[in-house]
mmCIF file of N, CA and C in Angstrom:
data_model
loop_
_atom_site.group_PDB
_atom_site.id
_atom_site.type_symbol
_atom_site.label_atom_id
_atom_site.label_comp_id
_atom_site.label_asym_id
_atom_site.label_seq_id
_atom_site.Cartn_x
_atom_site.Cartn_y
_atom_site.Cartn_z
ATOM 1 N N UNK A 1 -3.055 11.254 -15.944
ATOM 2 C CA UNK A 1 -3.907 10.950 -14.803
ATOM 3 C C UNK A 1 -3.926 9.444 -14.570
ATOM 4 N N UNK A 2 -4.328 8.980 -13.092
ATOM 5 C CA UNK A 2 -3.447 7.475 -13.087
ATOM 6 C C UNK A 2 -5.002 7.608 -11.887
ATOM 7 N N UNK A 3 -5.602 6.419 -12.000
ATOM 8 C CA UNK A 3 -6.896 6.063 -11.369
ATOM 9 C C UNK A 3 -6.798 5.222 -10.213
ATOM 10 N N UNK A 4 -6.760 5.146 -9.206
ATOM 11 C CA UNK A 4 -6.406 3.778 -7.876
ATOM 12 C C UNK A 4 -7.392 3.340 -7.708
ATOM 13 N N UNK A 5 -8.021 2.384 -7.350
ATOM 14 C CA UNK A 5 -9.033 1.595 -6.762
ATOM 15 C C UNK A 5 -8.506 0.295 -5.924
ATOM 16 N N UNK A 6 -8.811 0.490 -4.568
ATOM 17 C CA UNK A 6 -8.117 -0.670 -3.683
ATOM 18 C C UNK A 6 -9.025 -1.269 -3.452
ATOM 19 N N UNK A 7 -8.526 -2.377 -2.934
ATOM 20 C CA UNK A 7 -9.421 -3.525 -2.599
ATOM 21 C C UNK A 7 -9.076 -4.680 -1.729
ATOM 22 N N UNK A 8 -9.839 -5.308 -0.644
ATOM 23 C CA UNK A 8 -9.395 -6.694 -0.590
ATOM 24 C C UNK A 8 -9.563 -6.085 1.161
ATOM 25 N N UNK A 9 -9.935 -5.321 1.802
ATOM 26 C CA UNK A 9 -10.153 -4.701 3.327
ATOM 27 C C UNK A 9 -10.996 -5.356 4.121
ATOM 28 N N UNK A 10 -10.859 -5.711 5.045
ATOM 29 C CA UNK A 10 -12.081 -6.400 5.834
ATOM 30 C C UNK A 10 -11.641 -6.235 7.188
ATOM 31 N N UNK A 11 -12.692 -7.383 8.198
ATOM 32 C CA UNK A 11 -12.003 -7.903 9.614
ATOM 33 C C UNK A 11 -11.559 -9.288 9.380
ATOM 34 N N UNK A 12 -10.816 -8.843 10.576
ATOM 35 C CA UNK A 12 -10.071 -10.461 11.127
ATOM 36 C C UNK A 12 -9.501 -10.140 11.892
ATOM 37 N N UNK A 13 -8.993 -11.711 12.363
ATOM 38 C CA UNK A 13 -8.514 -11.920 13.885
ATOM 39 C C UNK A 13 -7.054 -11.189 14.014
ATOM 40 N N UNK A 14 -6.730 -11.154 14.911
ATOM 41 C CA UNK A 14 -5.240 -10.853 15.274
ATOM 42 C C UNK A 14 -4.802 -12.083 15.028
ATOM 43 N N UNK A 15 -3.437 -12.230 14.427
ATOM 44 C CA UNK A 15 -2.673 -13.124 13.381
ATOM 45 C C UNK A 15 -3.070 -13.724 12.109
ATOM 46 N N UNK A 16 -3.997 -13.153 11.811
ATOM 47 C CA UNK A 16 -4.748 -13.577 10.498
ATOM 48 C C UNK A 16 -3.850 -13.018 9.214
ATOM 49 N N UNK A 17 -4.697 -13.163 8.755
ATOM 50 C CA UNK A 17 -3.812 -12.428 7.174
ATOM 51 C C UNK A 17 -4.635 -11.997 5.998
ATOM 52 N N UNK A 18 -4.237 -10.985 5.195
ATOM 53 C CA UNK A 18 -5.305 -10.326 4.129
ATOM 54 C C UNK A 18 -4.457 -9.868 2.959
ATOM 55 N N UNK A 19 -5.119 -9.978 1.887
ATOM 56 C CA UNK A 19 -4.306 -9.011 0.713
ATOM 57 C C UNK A 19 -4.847 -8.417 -0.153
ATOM 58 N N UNK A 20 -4.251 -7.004 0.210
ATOM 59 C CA UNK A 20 -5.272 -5.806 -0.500
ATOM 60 C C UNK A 20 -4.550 -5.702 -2.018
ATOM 61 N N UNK A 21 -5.533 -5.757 -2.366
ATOM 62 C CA UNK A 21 -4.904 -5.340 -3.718
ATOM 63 C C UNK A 21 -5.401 -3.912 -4.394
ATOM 64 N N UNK A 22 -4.873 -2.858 -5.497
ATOM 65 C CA UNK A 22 -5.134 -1.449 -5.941
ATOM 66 C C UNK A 22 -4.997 -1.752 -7.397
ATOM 67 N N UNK A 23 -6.120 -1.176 -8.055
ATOM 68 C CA UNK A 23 -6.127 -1.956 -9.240
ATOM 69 C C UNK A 23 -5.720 0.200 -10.211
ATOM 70 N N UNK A 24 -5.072 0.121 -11.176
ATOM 71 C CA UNK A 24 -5.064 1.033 -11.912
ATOM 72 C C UNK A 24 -5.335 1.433 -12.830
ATOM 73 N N UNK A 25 -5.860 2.535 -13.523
ATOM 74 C CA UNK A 25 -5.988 2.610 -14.951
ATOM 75 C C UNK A 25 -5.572 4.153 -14.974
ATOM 76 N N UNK A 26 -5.443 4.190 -16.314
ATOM 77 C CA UNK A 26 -4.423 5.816 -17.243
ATOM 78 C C UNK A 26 -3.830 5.644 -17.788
ATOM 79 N N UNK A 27 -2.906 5.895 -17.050
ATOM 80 C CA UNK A 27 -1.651 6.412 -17.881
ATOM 81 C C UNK A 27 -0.937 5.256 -17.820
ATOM 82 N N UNK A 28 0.197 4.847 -18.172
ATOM 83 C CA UNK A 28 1.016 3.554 -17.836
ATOM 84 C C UNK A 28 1.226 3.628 -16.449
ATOM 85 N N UNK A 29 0.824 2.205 -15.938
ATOM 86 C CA UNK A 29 0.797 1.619 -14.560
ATOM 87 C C UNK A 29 1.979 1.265 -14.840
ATOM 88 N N UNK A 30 2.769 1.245 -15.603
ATOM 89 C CA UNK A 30 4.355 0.265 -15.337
ATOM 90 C C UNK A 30 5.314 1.855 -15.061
ATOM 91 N N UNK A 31 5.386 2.634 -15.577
ATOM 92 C CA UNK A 31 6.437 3.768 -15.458
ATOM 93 C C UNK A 31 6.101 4.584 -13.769
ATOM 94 N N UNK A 32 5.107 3.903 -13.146
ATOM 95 C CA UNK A 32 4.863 4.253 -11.720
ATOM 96 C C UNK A 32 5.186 3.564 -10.465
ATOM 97 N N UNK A 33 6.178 3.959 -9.300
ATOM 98 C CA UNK A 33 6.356 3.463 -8.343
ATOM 99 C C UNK A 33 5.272 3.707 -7.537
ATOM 100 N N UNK A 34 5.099 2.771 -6.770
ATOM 101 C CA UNK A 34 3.445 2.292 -6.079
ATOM 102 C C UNK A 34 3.827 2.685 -4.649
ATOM 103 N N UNK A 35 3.294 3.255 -3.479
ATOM 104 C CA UNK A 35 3.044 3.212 -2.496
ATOM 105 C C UNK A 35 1.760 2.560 -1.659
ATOM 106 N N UNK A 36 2.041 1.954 -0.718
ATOM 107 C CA UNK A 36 1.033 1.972 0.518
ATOM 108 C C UNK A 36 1.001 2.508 1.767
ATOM 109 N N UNK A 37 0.498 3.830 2.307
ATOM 110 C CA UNK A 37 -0.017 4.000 3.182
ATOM 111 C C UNK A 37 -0.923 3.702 3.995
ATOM 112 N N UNK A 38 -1.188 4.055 5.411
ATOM 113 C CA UNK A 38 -2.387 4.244 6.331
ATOM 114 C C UNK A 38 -2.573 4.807 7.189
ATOM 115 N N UNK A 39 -3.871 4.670 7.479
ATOM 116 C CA UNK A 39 -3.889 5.833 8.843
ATOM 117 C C UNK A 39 -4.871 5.790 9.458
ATOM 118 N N UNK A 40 -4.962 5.767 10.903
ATOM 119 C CA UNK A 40 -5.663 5.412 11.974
ATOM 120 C C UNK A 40 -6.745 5.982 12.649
ATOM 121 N N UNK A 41 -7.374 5.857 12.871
ATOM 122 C CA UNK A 41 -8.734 7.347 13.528
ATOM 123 C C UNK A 41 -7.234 8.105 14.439
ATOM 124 N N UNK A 42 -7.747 9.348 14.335
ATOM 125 C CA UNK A 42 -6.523 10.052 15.092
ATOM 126 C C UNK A 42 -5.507 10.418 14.758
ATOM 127 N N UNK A 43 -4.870 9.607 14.439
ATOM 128 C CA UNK A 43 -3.698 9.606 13.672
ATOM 129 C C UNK A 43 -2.979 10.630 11.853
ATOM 130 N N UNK A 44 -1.928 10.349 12.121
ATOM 131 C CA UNK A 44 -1.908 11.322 10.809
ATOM 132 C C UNK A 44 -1.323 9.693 9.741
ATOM 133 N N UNK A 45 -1.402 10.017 8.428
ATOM 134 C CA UNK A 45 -1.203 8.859 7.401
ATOM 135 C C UNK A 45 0.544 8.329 7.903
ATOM 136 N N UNK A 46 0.614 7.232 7.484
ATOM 137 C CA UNK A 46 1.848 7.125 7.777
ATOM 138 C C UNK A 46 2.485 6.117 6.731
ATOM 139 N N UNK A 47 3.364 6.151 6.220
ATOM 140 C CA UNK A 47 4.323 4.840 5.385
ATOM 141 C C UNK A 47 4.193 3.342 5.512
ATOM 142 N N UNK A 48 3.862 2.908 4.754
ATOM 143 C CA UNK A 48 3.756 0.858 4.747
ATOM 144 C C UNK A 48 4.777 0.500 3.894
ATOM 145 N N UNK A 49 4.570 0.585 3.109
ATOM 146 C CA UNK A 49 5.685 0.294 1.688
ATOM 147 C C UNK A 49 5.474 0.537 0.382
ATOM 148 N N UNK A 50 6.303 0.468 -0.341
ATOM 149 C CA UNK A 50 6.854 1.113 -1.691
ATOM 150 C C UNK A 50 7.482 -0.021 -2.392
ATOM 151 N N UNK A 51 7.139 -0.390 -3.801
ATOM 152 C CA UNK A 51 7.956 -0.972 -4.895
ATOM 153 C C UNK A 51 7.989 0.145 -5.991
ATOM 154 N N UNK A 52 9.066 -0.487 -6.675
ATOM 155 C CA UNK A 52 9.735 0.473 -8.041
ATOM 156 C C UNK A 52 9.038 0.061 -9.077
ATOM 157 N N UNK A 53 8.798 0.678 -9.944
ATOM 158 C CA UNK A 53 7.987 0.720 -11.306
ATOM 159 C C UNK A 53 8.541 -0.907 -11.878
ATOM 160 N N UNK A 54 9.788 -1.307 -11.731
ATOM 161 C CA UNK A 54 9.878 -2.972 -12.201
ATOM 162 C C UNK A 54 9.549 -4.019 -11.243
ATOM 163 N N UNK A 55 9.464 -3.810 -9.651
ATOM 164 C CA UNK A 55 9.343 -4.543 -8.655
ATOM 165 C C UNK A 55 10.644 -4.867 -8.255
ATOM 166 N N UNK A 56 11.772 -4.160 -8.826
ATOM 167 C CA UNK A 56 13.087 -4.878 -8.133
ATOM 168 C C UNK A 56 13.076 -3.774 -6.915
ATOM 169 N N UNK A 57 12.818 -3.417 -6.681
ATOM 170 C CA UNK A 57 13.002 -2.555 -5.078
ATOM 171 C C UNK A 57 12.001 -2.433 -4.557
ATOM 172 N N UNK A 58 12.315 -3.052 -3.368
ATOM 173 C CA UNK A 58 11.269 -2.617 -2.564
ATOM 174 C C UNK A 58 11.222 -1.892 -1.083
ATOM 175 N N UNK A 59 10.355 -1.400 -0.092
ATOM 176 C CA UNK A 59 11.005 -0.799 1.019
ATOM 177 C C UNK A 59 9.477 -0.946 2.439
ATOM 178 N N UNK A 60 9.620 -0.778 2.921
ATOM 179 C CA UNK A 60 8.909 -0.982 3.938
ATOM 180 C C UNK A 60 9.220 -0.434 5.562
ATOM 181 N N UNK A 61 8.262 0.020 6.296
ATOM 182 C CA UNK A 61 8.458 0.578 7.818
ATOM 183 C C UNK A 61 8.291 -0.331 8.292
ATOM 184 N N UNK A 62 9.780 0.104 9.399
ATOM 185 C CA UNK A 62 9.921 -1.094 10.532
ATOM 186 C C UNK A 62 8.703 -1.804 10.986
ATOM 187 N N UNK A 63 7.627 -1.248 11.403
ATOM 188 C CA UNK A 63 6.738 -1.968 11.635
ATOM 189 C C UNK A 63 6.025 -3.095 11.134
ATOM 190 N N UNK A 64 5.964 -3.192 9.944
ATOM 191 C CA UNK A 64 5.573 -4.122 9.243
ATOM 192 C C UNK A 64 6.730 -5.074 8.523
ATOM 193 N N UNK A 65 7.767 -4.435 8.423
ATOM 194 C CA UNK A 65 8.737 -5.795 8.099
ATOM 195 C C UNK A 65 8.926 -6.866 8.510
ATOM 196 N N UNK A 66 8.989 -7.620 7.479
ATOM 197 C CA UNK A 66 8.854 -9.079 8.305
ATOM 198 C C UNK A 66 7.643 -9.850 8.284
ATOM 199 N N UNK A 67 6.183 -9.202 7.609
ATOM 200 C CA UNK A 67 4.807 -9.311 8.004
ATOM 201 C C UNK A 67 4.062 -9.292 6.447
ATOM 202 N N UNK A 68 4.379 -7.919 6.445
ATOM 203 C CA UNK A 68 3.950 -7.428 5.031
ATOM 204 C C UNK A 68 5.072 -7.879 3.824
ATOM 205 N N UNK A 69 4.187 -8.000 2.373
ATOM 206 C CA UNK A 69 4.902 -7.965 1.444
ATOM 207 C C UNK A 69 4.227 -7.246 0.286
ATOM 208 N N UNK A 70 4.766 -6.222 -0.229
ATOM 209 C CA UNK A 70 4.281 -5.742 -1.306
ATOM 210 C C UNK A 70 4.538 -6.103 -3.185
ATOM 211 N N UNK A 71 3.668 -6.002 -3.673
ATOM 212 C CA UNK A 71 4.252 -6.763 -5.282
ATOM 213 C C UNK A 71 3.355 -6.209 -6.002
ATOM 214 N N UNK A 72 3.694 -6.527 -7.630
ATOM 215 C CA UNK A 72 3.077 -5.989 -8.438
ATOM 216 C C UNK A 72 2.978 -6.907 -9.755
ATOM 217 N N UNK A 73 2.071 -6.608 -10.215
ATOM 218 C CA UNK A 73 1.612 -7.395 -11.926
ATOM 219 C C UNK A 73 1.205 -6.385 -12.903
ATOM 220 N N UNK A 74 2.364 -5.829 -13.646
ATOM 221 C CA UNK A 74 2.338 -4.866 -14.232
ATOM 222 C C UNK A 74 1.282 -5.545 -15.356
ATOM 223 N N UNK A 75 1.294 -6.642 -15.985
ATOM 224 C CA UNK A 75 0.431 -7.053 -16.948
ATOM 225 C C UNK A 75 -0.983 -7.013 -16.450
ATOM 226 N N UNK A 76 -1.537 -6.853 -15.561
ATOM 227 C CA UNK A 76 -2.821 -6.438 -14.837
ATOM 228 C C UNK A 76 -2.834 -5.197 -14.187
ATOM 229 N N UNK A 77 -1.991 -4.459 -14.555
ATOM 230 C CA UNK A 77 -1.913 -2.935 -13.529
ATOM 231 C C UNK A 77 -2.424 -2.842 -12.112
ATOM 232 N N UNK A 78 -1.593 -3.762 -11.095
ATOM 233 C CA UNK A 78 -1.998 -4.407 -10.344
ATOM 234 C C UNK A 78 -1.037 -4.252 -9.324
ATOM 235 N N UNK A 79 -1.435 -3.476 -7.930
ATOM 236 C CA UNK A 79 0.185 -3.840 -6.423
ATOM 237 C C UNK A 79 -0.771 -4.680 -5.976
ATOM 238 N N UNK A 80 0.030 -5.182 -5.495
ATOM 239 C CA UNK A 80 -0.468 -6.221 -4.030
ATOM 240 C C UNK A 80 0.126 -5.780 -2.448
ATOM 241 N N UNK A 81 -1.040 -6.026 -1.426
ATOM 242 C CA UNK A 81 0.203 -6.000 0.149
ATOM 243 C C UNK A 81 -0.221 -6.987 0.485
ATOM 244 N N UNK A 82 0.471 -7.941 0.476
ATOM 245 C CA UNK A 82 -0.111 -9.177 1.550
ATOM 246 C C UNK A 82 0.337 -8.950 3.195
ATOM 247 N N UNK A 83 -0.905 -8.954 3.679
ATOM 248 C CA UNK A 83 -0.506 -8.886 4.923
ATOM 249 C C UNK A 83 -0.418 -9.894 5.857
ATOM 250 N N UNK A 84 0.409 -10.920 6.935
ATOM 251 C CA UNK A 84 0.565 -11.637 7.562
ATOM 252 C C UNK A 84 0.590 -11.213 8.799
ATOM 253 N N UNK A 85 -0.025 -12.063 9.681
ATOM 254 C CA UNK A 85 0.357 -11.930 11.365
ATOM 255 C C UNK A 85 -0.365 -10.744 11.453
ATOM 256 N N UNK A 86 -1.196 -10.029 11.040
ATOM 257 C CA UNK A 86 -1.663 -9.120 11.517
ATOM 258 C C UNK A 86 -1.780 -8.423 13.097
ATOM 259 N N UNK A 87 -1.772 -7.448 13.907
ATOM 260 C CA UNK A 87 -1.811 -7.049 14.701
ATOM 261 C C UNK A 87 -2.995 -6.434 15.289
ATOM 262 N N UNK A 88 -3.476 -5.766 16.158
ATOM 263 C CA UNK A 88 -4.649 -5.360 16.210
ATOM 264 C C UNK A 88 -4.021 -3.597 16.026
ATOM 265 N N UNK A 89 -2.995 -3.052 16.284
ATOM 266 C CA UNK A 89 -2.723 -2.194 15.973
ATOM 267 C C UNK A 89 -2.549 -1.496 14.364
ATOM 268 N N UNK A 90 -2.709 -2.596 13.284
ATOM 269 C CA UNK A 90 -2.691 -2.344 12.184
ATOM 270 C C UNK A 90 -4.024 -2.041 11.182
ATOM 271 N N UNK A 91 -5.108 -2.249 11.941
ATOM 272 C CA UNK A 91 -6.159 -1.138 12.326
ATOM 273 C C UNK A 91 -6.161 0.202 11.338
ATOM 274 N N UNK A 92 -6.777 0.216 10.276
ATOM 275 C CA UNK A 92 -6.601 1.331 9.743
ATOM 276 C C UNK A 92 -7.163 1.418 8.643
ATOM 277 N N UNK A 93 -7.409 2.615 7.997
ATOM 278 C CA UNK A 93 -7.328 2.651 6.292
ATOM 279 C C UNK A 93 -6.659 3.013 5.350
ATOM 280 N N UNK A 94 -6.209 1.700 4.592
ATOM 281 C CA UNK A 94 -4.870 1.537 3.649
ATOM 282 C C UNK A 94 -5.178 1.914 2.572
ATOM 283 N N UNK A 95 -4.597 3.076 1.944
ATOM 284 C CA UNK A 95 -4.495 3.542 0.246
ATOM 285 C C UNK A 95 -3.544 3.061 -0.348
ATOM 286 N N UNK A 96 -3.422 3.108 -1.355
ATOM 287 C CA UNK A 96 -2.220 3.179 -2.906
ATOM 288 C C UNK A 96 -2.320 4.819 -3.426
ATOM 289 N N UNK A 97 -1.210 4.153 -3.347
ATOM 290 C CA UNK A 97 -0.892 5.637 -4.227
ATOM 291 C C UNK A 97 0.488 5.241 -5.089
ATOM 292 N N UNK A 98 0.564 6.430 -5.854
ATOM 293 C CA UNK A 98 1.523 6.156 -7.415
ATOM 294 C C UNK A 98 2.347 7.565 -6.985
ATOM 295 N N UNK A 99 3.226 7.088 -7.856
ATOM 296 C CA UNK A 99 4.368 8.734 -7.684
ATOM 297 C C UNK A 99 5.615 8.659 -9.216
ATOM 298 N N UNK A 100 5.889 9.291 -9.552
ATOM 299 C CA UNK A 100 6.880 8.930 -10.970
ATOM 300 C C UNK A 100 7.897 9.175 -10.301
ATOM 301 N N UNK A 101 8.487 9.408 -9.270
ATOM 302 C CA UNK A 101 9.623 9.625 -8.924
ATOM 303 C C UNK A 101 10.828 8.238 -8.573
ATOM 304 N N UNK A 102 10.327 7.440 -7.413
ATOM 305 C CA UNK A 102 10.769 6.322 -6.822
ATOM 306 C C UNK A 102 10.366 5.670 -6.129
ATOM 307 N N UNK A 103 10.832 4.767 -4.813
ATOM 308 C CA UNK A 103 10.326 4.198 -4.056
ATOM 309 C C UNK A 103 10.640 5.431 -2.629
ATOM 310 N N UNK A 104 9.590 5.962 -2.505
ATOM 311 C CA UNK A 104 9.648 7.050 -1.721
ATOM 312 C C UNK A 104 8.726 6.388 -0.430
ATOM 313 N N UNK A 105 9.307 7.395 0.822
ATOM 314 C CA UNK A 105 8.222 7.089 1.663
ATOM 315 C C UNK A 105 7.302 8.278 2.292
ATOM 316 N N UNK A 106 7.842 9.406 1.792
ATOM 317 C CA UNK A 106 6.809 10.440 1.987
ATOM 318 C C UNK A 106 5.606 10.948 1.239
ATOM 319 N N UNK A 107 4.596 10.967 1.935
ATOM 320 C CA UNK A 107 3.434 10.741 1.059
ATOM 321 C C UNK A 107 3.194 12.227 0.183
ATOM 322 N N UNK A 108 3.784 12.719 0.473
ATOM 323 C CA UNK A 108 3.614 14.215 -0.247
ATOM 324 C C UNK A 108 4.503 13.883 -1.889
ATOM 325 N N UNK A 109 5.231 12.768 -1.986
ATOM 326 C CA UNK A 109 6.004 12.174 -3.083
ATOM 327 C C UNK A 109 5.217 11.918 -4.064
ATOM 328 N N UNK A 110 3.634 11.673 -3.445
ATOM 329 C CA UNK A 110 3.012 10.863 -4.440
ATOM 330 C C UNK A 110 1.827 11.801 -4.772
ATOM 331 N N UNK A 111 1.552 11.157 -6.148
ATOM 332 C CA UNK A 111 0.744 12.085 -7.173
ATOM 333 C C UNK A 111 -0.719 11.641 -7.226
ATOM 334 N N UNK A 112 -0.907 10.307 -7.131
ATOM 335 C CA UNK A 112 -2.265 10.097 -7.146
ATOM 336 C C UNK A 112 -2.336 9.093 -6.111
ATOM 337 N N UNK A 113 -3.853 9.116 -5.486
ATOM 338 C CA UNK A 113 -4.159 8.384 -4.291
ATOM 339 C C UNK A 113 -5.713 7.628 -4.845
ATOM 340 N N UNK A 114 -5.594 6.509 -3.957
ATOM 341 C CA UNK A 114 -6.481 6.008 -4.250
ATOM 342 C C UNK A 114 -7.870 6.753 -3.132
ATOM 343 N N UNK A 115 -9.028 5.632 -3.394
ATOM 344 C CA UNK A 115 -9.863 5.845 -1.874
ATOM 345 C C UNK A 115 -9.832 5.450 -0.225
ATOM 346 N N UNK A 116 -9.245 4.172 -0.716
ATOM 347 C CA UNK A 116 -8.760 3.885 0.394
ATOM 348 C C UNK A 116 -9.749 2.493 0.655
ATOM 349 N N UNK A 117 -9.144 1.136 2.008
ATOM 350 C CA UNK A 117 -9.891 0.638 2.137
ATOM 351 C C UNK A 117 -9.570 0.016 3.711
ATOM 352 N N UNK A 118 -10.662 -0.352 3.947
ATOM 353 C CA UNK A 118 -11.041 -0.408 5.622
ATOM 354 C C UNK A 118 -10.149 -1.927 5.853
ATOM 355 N N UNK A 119 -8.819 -1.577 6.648
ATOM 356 C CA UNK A 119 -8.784 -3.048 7.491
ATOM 357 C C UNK A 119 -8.859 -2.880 8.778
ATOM 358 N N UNK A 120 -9.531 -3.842 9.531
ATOM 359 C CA UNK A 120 -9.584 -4.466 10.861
ATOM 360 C C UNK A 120 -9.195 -5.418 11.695
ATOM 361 N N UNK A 121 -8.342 -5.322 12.566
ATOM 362 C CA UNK A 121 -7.718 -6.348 13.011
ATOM 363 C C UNK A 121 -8.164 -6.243 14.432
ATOM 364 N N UNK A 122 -9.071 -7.561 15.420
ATOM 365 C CA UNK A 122 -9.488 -7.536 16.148
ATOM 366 C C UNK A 122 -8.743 -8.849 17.122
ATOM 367 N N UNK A 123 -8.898 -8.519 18.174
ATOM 368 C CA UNK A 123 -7.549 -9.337 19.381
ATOM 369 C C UNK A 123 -8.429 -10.058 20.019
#
């Protein structure tokens, strides 16, 4: 069993910047590839990005490439998304989630989810 707790959600402006961080505990946080999702009032969850259990891979939706960066501190059982340039469309609530498989982008890949946390991006 692998525990998520995210963090780091707020408002801000359009082009601002934030970084959520998902803190873990269980089982080994290092033998787990990390996801970030979100999802919008309305909307169904959708893909942000993925690193590999060492941080050498990483992957990300078009949308946010270029903006976002995801990372990790396995010695703190720790992802990071830093987010840049924010949009007002990026609006949402962002989870972590873990998966033993890979750097996947379907969320049905992944095994444990966090709660989730509120960002706001206002124009």
């Amino acid at each position: 069993q692998v525990q998520l707790v995210e963090s780091g959600g707020g408002l801000v402006q359009a082009g601002g910047s934030l970084r959520l961080s998902c803190a873990a505990s269980g089982r080994t946080f290092s033998s787990y590839a990390m996801g970030w999702f979100r999802q919008a009032p309305g909307k169904e969850r959708e893909f942000v990005a993925a690193i590999s259990w060492g941080g050498g891979r990483t992957r990300y939706a078009e949308s946010v490439k270029g903006r976002f960066t995801v990372s990790r501190d396995n010695a703190k059982n720790t992802v990071y998304l830093q987010m840049n340039r924010l949009k007002p469309e990026d609006t949402a609530v962002y989870y972590c989630a873990a998966n033993g498989a890979g750097v996947e982008v379907a969320a049905r890949e992944y095994d444990y989810w966090g709660q989730g946390t509120q960002v706001t991006v206002s124009s």
